[in-house]
Coordinates of C-alpha atoms in Angstrom, one line a residue:
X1 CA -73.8 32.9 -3.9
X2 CA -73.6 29.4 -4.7
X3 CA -73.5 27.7 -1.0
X4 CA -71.8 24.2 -2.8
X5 CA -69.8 24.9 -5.4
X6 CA -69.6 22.4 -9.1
X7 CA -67.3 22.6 -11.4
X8 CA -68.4 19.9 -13.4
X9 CA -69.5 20.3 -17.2
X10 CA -71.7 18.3 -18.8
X11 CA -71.1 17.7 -22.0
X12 CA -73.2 17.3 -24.8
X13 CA -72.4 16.8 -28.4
X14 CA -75.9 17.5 -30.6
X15 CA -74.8 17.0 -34.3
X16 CA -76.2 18.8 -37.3
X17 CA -79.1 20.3 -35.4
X18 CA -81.9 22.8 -37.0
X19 CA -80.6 26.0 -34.9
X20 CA -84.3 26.4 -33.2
X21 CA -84.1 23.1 -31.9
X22 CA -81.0 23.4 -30.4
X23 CA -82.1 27.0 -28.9
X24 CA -85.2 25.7 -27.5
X25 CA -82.8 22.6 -25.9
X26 CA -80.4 25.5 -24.9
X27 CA -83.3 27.7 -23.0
X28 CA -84.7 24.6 -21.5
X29 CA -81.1 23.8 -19.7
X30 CA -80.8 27.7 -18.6
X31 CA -83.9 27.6 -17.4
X32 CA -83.5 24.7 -15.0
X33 CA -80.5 26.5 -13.9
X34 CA -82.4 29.5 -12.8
X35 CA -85.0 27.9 -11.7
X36 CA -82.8 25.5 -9.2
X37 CA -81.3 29.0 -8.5
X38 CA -84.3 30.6 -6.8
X39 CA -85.4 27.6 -5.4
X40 CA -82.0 27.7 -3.7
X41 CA -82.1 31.5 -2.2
X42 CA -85.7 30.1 -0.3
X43 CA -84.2 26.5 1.1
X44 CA -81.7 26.6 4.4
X45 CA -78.4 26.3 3.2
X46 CA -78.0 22.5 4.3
X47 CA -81.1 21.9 1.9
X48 CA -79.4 24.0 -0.9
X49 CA -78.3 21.8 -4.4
X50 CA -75.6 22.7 -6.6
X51 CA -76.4 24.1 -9.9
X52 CA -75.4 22.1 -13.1
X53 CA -73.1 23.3 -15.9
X54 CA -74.0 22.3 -19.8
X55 CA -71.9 22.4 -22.8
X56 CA -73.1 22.1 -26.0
X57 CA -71.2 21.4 -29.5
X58 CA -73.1 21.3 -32.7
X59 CA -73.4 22.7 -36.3
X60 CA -76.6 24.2 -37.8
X61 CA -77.6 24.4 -41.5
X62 CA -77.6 27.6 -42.8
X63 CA -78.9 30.3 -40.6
X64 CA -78.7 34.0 -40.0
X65 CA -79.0 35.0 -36.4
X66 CA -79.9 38.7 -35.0
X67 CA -78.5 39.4 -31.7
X68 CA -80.7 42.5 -29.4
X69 CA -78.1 45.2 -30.3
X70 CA -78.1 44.4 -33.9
X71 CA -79.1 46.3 -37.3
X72 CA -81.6 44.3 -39.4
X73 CA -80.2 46.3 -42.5
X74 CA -77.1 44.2 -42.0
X75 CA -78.7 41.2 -43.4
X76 CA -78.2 41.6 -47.1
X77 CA -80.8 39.3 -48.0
X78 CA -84.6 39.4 -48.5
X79 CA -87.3 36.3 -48.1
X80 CA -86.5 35.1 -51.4
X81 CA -82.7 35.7 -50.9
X82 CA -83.0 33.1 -48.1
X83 CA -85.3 30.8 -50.2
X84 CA -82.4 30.7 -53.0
X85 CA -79.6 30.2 -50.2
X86 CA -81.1 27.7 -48.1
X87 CA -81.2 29.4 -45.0
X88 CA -83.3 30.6 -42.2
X89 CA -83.1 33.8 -40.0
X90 CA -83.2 34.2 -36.2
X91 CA -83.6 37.1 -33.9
X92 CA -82.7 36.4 -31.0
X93 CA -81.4 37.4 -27.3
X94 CA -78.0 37.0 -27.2
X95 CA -75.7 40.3 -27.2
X96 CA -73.8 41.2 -30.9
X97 CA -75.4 42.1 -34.0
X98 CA -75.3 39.2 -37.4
X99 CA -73.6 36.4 -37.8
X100 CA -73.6 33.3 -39.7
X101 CA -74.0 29.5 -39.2
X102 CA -73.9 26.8 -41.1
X103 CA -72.1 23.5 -41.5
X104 CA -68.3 22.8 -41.1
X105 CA -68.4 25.6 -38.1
X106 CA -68.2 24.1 -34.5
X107 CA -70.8 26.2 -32.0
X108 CA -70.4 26.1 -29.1
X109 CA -72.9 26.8 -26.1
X110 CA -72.1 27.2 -22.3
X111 CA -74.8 27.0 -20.5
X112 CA -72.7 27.9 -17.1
X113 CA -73.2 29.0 -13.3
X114 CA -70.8 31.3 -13.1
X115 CA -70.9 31.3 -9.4
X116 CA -69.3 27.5 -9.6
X117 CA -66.2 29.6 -11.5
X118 CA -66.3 33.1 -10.8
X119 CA -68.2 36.2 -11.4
X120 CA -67.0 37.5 -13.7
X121 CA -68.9 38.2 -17.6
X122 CA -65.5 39.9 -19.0
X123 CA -63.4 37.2 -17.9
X124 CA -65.6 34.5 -18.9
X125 CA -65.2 35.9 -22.5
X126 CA -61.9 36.1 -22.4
X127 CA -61.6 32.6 -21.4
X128 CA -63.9 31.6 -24.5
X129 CA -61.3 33.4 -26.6
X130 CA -58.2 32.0 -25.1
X131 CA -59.9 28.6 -25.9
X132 CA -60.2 29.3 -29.7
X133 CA -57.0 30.8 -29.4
X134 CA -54.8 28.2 -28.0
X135 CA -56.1 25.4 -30.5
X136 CA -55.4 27.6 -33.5
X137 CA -51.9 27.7 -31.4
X138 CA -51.9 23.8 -31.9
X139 CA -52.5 24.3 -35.7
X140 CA -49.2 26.5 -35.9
X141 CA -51.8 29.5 -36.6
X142 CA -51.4 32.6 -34.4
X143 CA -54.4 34.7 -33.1
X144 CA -55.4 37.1 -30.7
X145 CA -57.7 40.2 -30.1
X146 CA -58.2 43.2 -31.3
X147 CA -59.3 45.8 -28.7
X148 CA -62.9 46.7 -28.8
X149 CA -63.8 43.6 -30.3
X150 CA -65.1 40.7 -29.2
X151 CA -63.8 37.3 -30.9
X152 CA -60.7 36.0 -31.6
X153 CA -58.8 37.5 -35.2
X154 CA -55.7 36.7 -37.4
X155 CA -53.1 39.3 -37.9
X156 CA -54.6 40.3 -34.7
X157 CA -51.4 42.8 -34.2
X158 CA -49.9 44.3 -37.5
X159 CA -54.0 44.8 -38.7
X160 CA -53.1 44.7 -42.5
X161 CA -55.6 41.9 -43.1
X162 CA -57.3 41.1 -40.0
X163 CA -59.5 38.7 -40.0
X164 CA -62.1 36.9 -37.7
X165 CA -62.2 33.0 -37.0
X166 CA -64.5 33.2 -34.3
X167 CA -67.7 34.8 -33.8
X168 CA -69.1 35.5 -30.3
X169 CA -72.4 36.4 -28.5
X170 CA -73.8 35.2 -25.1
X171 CA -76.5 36.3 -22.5
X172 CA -76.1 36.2 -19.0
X173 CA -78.5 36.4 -16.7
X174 CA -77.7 35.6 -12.5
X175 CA -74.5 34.5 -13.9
X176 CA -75.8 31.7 -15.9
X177 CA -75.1 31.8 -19.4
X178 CA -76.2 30.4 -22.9
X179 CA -75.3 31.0 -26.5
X180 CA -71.8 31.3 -27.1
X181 CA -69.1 31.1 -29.8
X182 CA -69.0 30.4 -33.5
X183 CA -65.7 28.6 -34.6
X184 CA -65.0 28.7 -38.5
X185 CA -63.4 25.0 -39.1
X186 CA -64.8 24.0 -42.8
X187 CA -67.1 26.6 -43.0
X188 CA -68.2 27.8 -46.8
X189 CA -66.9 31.8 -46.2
X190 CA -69.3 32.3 -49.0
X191 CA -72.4 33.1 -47.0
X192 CA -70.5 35.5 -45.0
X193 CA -71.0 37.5 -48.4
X194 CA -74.9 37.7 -47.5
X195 CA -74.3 39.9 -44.0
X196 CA -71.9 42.5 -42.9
X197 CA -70.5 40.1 -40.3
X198 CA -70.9 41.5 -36.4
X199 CA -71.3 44.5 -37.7
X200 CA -67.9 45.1 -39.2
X201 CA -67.7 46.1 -42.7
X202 CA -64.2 46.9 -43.0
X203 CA -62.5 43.6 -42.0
X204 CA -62.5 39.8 -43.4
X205 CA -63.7 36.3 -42.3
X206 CA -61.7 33.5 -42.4
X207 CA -61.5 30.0 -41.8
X208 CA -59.4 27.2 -40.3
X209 CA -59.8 25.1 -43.9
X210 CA -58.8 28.3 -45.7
X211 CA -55.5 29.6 -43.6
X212 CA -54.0 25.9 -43.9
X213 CA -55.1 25.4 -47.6
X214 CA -57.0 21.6 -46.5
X215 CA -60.1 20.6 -44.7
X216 CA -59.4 19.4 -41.1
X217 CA -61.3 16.8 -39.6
X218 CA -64.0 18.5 -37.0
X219 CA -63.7 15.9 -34.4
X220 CA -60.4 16.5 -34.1
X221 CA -60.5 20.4 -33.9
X222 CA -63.6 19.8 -31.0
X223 CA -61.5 17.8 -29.2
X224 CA -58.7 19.8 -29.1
X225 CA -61.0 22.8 -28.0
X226 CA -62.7 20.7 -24.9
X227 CA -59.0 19.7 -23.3
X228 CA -58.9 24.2 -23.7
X229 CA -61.8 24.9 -22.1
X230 CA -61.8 22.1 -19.1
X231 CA -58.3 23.2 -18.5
X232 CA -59.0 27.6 -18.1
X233 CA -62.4 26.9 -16.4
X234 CA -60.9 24.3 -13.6
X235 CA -63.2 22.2 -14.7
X236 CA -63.9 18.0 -14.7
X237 CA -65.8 17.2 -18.4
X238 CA -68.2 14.4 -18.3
X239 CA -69.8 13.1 -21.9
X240 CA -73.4 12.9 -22.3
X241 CA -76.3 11.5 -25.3
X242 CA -78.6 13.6 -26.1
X243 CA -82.1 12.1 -26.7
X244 CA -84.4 13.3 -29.1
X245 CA -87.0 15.5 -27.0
X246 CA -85.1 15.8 -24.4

């Protein structure tokens, strides 16, 4: 238990960044948390310091990433199929099976303490969705959940096309977390063709671009998104450079 508790974020805008780059910065970040964590458990509590909280916006070129609970047949693409498309392929640790990246999608990674918030993995989820789901809100697009499935989806209720705009897969480990969500802005939907997306092979993706029928400027969709997550975590957002090599 967090002795002093912080609620601020630092935030981190990265770019277009290769998607191992950006994991390597993300694992670095958790692993000072942890770190500071057990250093913490072994000082008096007047010698304890408070842990930091990261958030990270960015956009990868194209890239296929494997979460732990994930089918490798799901990927409908070989070596060469990647060669032709331009895109890489990840396994990695977060929870969910495949999904896609690529640019015109805003990914997001908290890299959190829970314990400055609460502790609480479902909730924290739930707040990640309500986030996506309250800027749609400001686009006059309705969204919501479907039950048993993580993410936020259109026709969320009726189900006679539901579709996902948001991807999501995170780790957690002593209630510090890292990956995160996948937000389709701009994205071209056309890779999505390459996977069966999360798993699901019955339902669509979608993106903002395509259910308004126009591109929308990213900048303006991540800032929307920020004032939603500041606002349902409690939190004070401060803006930080990244530097090459952190």
């Amino acid at each position: 238990m967090n002795v002093q508790k912080n609620t601020e974020i630092q935030f981190e805008h990265l770019g277009l960044i290769d998607y191992k780059e950006a994991w390597d910065y993300q694992d670095k970040l958790f692993t000072s948390i942890l770190d500071l964590k057990v250093q913490n458990r072994q000082a008096a509590p007047g010698a304890q310091r408070p842990t930091p909280n990261y958030l990270l916006f960015c956009s990868h070129p194209h890239v296929y990433t494997l979460g732990k609970s994930g089918h490798e047949e799901h990927l409908l693409l070989n070596k060469e199929g990647l060669k032709e498309k331009e895109a890489t392929y990840y396994k990695i640790n977060r929870g969910g099976d495949i999904t896609y990246h690529g640019p015109g999608q805003l990914v997001g990674y908290p890299i959190l303490d829970l314990e400055n918030f609460f502790t609480d993995i479902h909730k924290y989820l739930r707040f990640l969705e309500e986030a996506i789901i309250l800027t749609l809100q400001e686009y006059g697009i309705a969204s919501g959940r479907i039950e048993g499935l993580t993410g936020v989806w259109l026709d969320h209720e009726q189900q006679q096309n539901p579709r996902k705009i948001c991807a999501m897969g995170v780790k957690c480990s002593r209630w510090v977390t890292m990956h995160g969500f996948a937000f389709n802005v701009n994205t071209d939907l056309g890779y999505f063709n390459n996977i069966v997306p999360c798993g699901i092979s019955d339902k669509q993706v979608t993106s903002l671009a395509k259910e308004l029928g126009h591109e929308v400027p990213l900048a303006e969709v991540e800032e929307k998104l920020l004032k939603h997550l500041a606002a349902l975590f409690g939190a004070t957002v401060t803006t930080a450079t990244h530097e090459e090599g952190y």
